[in-house]
Short mmCIF file of C-alpha atoms in Angstrom, two decimals:
data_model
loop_
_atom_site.label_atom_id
_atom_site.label_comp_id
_atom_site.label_asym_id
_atom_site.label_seq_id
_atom_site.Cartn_x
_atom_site.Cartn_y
_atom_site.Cartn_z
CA UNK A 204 -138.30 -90.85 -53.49
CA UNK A 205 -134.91 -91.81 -51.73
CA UNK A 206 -133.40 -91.87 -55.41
CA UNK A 207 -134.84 -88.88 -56.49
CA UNK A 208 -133.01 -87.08 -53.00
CA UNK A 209 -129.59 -88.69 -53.08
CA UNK A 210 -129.48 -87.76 -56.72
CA UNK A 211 -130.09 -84.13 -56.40
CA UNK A 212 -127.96 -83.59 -53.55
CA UNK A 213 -125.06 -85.43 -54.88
CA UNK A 214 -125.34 -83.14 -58.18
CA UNK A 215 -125.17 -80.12 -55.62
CA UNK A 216 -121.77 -81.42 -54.47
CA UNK A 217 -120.30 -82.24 -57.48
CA UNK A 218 -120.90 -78.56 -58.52
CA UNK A 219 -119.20 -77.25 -55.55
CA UNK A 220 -117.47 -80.05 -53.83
CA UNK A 221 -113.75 -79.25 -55.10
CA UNK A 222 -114.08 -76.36 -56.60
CA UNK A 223 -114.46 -74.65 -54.16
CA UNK A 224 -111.18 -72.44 -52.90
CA UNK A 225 -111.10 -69.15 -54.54
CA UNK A 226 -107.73 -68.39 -56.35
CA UNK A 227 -105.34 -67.87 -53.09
CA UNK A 228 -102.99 -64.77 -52.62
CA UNK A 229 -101.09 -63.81 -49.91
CA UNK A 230 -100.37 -60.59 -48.92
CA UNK A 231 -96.53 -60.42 -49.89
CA UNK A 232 -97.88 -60.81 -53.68
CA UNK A 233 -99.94 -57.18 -53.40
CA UNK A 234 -97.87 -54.83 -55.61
CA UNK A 235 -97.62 -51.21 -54.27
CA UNK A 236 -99.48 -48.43 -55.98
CA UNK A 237 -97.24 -46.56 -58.34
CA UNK A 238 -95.99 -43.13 -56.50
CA UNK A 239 -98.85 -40.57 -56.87
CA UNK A 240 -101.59 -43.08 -57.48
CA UNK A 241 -103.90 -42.98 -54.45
CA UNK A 242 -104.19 -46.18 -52.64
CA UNK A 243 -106.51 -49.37 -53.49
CA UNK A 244 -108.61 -50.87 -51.68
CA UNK A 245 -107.02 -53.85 -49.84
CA UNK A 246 -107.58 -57.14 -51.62
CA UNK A 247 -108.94 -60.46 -49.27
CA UNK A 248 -105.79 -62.12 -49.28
CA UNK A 249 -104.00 -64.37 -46.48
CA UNK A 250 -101.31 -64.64 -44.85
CA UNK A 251 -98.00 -66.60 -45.94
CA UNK A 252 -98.46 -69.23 -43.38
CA UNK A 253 -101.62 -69.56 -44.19
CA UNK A 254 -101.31 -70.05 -48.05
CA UNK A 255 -98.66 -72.13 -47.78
CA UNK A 256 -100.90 -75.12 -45.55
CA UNK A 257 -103.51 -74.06 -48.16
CA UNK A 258 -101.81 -73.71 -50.86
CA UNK A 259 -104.47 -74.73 -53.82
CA UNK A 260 -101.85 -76.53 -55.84
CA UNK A 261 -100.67 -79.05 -52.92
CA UNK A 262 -104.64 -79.44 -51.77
CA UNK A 263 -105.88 -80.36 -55.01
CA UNK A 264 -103.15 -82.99 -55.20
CA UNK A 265 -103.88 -84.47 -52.09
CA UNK A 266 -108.01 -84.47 -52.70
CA UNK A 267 -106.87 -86.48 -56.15
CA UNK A 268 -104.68 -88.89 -54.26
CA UNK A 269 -107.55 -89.13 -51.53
CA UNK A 270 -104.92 -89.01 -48.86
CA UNK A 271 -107.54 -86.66 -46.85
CA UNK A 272 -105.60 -87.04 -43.56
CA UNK A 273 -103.34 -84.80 -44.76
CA UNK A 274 -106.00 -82.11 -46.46
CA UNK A 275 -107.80 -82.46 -42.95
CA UNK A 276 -103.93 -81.68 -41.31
CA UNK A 277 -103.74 -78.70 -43.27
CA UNK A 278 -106.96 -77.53 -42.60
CA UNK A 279 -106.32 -77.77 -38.70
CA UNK A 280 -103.03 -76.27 -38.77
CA UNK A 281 -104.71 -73.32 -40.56
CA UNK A 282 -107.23 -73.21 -38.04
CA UNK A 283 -105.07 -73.58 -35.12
CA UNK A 284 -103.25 -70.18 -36.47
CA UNK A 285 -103.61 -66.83 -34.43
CA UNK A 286 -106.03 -63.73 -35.29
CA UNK A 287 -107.46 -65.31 -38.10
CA UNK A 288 -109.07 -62.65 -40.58
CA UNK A 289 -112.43 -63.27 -41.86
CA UNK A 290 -111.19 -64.08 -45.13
CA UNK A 291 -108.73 -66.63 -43.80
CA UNK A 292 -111.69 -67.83 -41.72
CA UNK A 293 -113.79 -68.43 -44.98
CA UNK A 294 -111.36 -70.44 -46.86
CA UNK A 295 -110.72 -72.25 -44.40
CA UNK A 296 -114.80 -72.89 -44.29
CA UNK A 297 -114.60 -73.23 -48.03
CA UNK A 298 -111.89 -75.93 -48.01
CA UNK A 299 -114.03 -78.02 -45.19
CA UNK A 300 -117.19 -77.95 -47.32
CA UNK A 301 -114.93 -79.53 -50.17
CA UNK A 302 -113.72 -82.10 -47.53
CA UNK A 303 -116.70 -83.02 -45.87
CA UNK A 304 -118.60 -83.50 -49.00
CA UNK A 305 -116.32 -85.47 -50.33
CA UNK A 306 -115.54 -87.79 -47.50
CA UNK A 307 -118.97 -87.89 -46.90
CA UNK A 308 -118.57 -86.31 -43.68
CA UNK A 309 -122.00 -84.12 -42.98
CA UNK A 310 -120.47 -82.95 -39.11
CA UNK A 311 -118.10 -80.83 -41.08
CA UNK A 312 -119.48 -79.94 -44.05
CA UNK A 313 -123.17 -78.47 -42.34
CA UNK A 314 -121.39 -75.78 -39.96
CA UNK A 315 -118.36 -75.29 -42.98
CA UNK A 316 -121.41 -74.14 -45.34
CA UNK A 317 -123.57 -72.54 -43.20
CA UNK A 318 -120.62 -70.30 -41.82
CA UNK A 319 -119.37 -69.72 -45.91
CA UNK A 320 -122.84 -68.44 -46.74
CA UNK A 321 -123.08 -66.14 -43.56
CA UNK A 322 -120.02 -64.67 -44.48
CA UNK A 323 -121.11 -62.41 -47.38
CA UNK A 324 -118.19 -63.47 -49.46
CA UNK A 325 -119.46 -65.67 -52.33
CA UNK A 326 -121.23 -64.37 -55.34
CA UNK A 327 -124.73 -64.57 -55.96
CA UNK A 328 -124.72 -67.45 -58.04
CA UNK A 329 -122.02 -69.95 -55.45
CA UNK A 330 -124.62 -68.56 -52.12
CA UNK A 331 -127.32 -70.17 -53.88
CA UNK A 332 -125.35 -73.17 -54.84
CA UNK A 333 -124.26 -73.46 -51.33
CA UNK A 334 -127.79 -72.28 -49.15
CA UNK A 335 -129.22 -75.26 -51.58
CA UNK A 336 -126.65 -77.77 -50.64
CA UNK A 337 -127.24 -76.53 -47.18
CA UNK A 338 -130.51 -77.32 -47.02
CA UNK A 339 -130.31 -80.81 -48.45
CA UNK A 340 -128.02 -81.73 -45.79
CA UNK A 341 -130.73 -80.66 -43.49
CA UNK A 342 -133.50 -82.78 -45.61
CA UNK A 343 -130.98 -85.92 -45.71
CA UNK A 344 -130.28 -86.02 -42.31
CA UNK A 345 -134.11 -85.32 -41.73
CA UNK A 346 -134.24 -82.46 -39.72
CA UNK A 347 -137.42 -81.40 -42.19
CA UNK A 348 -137.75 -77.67 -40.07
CA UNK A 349 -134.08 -76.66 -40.86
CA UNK A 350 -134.66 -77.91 -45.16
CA UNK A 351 -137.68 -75.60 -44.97
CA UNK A 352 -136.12 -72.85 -43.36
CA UNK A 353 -132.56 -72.98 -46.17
CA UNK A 354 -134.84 -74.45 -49.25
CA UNK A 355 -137.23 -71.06 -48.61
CA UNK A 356 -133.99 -68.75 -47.88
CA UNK A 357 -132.56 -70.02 -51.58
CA UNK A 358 -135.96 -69.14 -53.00
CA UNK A 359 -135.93 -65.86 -51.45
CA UNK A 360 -132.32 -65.49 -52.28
CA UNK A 361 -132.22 -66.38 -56.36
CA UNK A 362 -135.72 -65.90 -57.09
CA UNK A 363 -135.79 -69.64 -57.87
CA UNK A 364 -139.35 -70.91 -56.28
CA UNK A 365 -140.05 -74.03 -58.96
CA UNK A 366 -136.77 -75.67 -58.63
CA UNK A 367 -137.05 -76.89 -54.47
CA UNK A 368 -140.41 -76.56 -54.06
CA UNK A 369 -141.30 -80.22 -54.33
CA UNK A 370 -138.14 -80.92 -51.63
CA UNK A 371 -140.01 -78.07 -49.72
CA UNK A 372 -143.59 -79.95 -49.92
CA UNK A 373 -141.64 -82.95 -49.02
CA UNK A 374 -140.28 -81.75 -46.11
CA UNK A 375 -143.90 -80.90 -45.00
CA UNK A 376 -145.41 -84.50 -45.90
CA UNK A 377 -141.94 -86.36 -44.04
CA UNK A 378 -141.96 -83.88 -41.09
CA UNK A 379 -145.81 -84.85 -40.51
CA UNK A 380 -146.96 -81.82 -41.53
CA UNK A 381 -149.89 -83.32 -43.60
CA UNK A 382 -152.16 -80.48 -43.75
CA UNK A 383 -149.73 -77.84 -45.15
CA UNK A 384 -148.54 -80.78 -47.44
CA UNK A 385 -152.24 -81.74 -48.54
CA UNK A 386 -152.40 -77.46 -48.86
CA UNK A 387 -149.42 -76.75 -50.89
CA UNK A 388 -150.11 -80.11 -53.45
CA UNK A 389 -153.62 -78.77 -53.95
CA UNK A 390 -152.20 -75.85 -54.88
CA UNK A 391 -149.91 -76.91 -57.21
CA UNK A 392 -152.84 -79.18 -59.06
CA UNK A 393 -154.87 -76.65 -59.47
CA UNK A 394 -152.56 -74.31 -60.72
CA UNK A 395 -151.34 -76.55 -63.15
CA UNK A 396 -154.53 -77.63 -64.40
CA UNK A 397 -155.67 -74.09 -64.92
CA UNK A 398 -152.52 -73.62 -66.81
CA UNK A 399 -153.06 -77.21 -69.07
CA UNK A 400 -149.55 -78.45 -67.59
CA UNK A 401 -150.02 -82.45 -66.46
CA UNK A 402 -148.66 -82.78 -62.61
CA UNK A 403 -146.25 -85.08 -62.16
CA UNK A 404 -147.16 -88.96 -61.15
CA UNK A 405 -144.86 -88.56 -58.17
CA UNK A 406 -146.80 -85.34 -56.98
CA UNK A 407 -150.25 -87.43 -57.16
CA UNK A 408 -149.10 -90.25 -55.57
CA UNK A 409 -147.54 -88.29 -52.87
CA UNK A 410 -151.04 -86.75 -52.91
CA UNK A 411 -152.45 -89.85 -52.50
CA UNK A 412 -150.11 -91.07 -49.57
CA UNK A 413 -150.91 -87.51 -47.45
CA UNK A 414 -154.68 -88.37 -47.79
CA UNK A 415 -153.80 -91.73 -46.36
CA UNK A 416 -151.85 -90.92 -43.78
CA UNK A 417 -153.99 -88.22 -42.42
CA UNK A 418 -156.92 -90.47 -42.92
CA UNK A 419 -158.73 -88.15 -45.49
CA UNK A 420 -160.34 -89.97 -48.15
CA UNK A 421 -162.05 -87.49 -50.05
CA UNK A 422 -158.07 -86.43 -50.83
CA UNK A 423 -156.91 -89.59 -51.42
CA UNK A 424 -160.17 -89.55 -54.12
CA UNK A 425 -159.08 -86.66 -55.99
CA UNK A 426 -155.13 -87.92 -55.90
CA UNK A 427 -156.53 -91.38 -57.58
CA UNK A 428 -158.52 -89.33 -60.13
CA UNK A 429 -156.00 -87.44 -61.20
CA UNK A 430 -153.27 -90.77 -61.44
CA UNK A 431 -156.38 -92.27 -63.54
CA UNK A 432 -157.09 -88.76 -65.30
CA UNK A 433 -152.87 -88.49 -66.54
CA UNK A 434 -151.49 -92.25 -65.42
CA UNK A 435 -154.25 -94.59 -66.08
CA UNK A 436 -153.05 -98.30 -64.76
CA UNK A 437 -154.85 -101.80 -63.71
CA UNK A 438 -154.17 -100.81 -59.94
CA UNK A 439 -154.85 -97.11 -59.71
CA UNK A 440 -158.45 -98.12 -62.12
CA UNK A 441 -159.38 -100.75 -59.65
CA UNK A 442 -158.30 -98.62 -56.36
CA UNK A 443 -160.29 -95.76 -57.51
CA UNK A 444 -163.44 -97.59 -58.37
CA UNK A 445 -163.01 -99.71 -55.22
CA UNK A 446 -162.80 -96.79 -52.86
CA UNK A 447 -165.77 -94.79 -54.33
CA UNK A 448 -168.19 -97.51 -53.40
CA UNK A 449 -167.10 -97.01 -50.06
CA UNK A 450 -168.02 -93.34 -49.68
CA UNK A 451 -170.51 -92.62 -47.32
CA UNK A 452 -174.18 -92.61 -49.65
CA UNK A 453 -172.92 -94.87 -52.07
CA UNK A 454 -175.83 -97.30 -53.38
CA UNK A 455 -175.46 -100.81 -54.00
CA UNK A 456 -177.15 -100.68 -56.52
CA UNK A 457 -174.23 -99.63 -58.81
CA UNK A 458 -171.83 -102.59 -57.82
CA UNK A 459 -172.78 -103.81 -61.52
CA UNK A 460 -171.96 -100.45 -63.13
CA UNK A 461 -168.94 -100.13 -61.54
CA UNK A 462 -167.64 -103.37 -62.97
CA UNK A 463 -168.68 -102.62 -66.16
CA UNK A 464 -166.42 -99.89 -66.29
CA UNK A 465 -163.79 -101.52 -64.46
CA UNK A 466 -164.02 -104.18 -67.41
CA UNK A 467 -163.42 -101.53 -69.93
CA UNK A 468 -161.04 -99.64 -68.33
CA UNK A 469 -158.44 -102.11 -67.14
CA UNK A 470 -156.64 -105.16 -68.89
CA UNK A 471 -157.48 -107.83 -66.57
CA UNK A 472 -159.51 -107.73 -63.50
CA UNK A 473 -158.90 -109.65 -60.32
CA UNK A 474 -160.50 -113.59 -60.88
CA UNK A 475 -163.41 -112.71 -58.73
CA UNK A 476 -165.00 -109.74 -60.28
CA UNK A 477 -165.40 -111.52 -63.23
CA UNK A 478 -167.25 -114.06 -61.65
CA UNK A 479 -169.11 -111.29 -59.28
CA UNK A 480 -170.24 -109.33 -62.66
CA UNK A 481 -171.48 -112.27 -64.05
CA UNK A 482 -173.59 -113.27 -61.42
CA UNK A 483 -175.08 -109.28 -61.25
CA UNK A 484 -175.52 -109.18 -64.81
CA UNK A 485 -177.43 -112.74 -64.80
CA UNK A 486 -179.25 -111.31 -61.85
CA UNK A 487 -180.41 -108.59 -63.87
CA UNK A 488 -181.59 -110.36 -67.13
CA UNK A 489 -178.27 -109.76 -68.69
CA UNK A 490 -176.87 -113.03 -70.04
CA UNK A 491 -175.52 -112.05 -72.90
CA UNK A 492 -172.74 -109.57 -70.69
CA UNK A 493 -172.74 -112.59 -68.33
CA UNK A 494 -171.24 -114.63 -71.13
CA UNK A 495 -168.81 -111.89 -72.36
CA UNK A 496 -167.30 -111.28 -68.81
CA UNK A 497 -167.15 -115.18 -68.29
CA UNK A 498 -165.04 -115.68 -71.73
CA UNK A 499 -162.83 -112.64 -70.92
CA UNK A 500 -162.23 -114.28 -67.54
CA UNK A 501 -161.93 -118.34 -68.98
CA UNK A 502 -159.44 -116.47 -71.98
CA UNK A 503 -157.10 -115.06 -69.93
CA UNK A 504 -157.01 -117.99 -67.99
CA UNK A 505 -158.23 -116.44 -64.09
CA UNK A 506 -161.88 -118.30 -64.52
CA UNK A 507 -162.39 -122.46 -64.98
CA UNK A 508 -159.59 -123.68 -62.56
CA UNK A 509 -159.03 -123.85 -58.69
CA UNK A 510 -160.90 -123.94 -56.08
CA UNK A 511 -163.71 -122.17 -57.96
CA UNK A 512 -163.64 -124.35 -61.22
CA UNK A 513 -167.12 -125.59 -60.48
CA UNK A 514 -168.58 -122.36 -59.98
CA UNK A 515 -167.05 -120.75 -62.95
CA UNK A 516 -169.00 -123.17 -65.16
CA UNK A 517 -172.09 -123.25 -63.94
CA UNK A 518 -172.25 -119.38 -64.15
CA UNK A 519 -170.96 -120.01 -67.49
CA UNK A 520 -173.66 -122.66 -68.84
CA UNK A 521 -176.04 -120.30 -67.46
CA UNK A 522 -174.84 -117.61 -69.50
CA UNK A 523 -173.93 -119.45 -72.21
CA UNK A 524 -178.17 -120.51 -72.38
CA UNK A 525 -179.03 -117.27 -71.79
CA UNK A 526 -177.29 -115.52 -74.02
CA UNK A 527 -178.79 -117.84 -76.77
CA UNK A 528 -182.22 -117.63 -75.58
CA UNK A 529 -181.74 -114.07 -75.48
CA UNK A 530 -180.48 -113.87 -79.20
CA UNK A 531 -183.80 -115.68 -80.28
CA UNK A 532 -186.47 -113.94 -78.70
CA UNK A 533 -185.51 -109.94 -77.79
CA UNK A 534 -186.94 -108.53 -80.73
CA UNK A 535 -190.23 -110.06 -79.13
CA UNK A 536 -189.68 -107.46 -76.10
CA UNK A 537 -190.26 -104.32 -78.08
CA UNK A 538 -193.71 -104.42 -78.58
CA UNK A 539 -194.35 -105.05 -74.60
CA UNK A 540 -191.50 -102.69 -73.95
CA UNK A 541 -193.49 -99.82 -75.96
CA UNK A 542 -196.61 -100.30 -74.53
CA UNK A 543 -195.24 -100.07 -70.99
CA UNK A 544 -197.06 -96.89 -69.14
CA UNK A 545 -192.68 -96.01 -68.19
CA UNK A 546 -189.33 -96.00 -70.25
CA UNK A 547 -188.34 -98.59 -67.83
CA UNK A 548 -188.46 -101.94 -70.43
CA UNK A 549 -187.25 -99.91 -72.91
CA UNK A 550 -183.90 -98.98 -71.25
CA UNK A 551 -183.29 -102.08 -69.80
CA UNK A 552 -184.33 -103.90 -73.50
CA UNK A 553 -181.88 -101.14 -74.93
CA UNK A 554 -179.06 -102.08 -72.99
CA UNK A 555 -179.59 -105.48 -73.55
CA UNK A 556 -178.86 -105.12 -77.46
CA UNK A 557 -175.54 -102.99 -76.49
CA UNK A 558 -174.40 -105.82 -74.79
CA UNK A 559 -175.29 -108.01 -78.07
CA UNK A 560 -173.41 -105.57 -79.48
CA UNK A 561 -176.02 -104.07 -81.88
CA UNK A 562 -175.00 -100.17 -80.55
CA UNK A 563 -177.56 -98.06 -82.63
CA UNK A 564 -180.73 -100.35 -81.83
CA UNK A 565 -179.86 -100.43 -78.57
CA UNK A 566 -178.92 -96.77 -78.09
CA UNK A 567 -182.27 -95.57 -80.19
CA UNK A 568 -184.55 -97.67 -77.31
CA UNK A 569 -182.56 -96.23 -74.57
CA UNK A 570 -183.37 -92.95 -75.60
CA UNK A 571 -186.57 -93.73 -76.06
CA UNK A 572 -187.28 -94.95 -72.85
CA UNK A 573 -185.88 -91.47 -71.25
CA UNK A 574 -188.18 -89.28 -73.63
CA UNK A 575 -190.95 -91.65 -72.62
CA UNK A 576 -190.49 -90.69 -68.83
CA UNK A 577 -192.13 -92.01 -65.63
CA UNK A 578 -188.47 -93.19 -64.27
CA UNK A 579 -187.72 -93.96 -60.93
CA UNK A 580 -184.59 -92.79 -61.39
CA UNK A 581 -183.94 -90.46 -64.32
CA UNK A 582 -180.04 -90.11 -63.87
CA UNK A 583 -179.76 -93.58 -63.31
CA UNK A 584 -180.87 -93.69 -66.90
CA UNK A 585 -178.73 -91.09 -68.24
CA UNK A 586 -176.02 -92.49 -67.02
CA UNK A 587 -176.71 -96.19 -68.54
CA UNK A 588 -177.30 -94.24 -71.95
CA UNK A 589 -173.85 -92.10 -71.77
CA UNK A 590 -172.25 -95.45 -70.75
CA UNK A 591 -173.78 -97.18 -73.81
CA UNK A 592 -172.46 -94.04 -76.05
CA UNK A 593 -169.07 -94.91 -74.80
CA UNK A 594 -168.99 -98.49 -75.42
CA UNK A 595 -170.15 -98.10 -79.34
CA UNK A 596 -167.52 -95.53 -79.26
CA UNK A 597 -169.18 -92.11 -79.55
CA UNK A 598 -166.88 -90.71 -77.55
CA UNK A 599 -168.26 -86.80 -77.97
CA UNK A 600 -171.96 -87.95 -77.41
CA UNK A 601 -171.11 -89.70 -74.96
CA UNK A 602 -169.02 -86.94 -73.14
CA UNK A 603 -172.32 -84.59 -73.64
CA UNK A 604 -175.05 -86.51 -72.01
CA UNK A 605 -172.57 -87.99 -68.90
CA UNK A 606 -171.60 -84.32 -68.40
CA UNK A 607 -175.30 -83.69 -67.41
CA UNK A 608 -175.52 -86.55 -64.94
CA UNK A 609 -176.58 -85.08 -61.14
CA UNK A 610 -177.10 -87.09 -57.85
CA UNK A 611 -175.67 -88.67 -55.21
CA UNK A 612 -175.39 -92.34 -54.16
CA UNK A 613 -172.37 -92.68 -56.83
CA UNK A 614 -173.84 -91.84 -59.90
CA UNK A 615 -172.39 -88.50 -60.51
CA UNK A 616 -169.25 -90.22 -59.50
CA UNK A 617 -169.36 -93.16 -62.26
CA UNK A 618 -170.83 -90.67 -64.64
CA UNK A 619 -167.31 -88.62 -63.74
CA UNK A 620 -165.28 -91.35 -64.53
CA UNK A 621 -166.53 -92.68 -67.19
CA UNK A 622 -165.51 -89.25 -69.18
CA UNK A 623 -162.18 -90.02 -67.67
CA UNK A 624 -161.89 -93.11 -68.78
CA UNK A 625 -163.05 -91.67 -72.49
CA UNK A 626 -160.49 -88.54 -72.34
CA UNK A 627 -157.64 -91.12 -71.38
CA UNK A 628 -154.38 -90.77 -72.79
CA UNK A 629 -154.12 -91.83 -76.67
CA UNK A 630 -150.78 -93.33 -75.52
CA UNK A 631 -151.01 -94.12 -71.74
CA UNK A 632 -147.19 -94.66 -70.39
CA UNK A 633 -147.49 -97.81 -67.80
CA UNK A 634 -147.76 -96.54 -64.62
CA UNK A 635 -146.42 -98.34 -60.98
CA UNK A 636 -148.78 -100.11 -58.61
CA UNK A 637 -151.14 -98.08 -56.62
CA UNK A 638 -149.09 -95.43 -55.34
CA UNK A 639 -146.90 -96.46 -51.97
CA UNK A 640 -146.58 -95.19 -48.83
CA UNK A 641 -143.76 -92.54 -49.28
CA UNK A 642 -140.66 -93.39 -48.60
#
């Protein structure tokens, strides 16, 4: 975020930094009105003395040499002169801002601006220029309550709302504000969602670091959903699904449904949940997406070596066995699975072909098993058969039965992101690590 700041305010000063003295005239250069003509109104002008310390020709040759002691003399000497006018008093102003910015000197260039916009002398278009550069000052030198108050006054003053706004949100999350921050991102989501616009990734991730910092984790959930909904990465996949088993209700009994999409929806898990899902999914008759997991893990070269070698291939024989034993003898479970007085065997038998990869059988005995009734858990079941849909790749059927998922205990939640994981971006751009603490 530092980048994005210093870039922004050093455009500002470019725009105004040396252009800024208005074409100088002094008052022996006013012609008089021609005899009969009534009078004009006096133009701002200043006085000899005064245009010739200022003189735009001699300043402008000085800023380009740099030799800024003497643009500073001439500016005192100016300033040291009695009964200034208010004109004089503004070019003088005018001629510090153009100093201070460029000699990086915020003591003089603050007061110089703030005094130039007060003065009613610039046109619209330089008093927005200015109130803006004005209140970046203020956000650089983080004194967040003075950026509100000048990024709201050029809002009120051009009409402009979209263009500070985030420095105004900013200003909010930096000054500690969190709960007008959290307020005014929400805001701007929503909005933009109702309007199909994507929100920016920095805007979720500075989502993400309010609900941190003010220790709200239902926001930091909905910042993460969104940065997997439009920014889908390795870290922000694994921090979501991480953090939703730890909301309050969550059931153990999903840790193996979790890392099932976890395997799907990132490129390479961490070493040890491909040995955890193994170990669930051998726990739960599933060899055959024991094995799978195992040779992801062994192929990308994370399972079979350290500490944990040993380990790794004993899950593996086991899964390895399994999965063969398995292959042989499932078409033997149908007939049990069909007499059963529940859909439960023929659910679990269902999923157990996905995993062999044989989508349709699979799918057909999972919905089976739901018409069949007497579940324990009836979403439970929908949500293994929408998960199914997605892995043959039936993306719209798959969409229509997670949609109807209810419950707590997380399975609303995995039903939720599975569809996100289906609607991802055809081309997802590679998104940073999990979003930092802002900066």
């Amino acid at each position: 975020m530092s980048q994005f700041r210093l870039a922004r305010i050093s455009l500002l000063l470019a725009a105004i930094g040396l252009n800024v003295l208005p074409a100088l005239s002094h008052a022996q250069d006013a012609k008089p009105a021609a005899a009969g003509a009534p009078a004009a109104a006096p133009a701002d002008t200043v006085r000899p003395e005064i245009f010739k310390l200022l003189d735009p020709t001699a300043v402008k040759a000085s800023m380009d040499a740099k030799n800024y002691a003497d643009v500073q003399s001439r500016i005192d000497q100016a300033a040291a002169t009695p009964a200034l006018t208010p004109y004089e008093t503004f070019v003088i102003n005018r001629l510090r801002v153009a100093l201070g910015s460029t000699t990086n000197n915020a003591a003089m260039a603050m007061p110089a601006l703030e005094a130039v916009i007060e003065s009613g002398k610039l046109d619209k278009k330089s008093q927005g220029d200015f109130i803006q550069a004005l209140a970046n000052y203020h956000y650089n030198a983080k004194d967040y309550p003075n950026a509100i108050k000048w990024f709201t006054r050029y809002q009120t003053e051009t009409g402009d709302v979209a263009s500070v706004r985030p420095y105004i949100i900013r200003a909010y999350y930096f000054g500690n504000d969190f709960a007008r921050a959290k307020q005014e991102l929400m805001a701007d989501l929503t909005a933009k969602q109702q309007a199909g616009q994507t929100p920016t990734l920095e805007e979720l991730q500075l989502l993400a670091n309010t609900g941190s910092k003010s220790k709200e984790p239902a926001t930091y959930l909905i910042a993460m959903e969104n940065l997997v909904r439009y920014y889908p990465s390795d870290d922000y996949w694994t921090d979501l699904l991480g953090r939703v088993q730890g909301k309050a209700g969550y059931s153990d009994r999903f840790a193996l449904d979790v890392l099932r999409l976890q395997f799907k929806a990132v490129s390479t898990m961490p070493e040890r949940d491909y040995s955890d899902m193994a170990e669930i999914a051998l726990a739960n008759a599933f060899p055959t997406e024991a094995k799978k997991v195992l040779d992801a893990g062994y192929a990308k070269g994370l399972l079979g070596t350290g500490a944990n070698a040993a380990k790794h291939k004993r899950l593996r024989d086991q899964a390895n066995k399994g999965a063969a034993d398995d292959a042989k003898s499932i078409a033997n479970g149908e007939a049990a699975a069909n007499k059963s007085k529940d859909g439960t065997g023929l659910i679990n038998l269902g999923y157990a072909y996905v995993t062999m990869d044989q989508f349709d059988k699979g799918i057909d005995l999972i919905q089976k098993g739901i018409a069949k009734g007497g579940l324990k858990r009836p979403e439970d079941a929908k949500l293994r058969l929408g998960s199914s849909l997605a892995m043959a790749g039936k993306k719209d059927e798959a969409i229509k039965v997670l949609e109807t998922v209810q419950g707590g205990e997380g399975v609303s939640d995995l039903a939720r992101y599975w569809i996100l994981w289906l609607n991802r971006p055809a081309t997802a751009a590679a998104a940073p690590a999990a979003a930092p603490a802002a900066q």
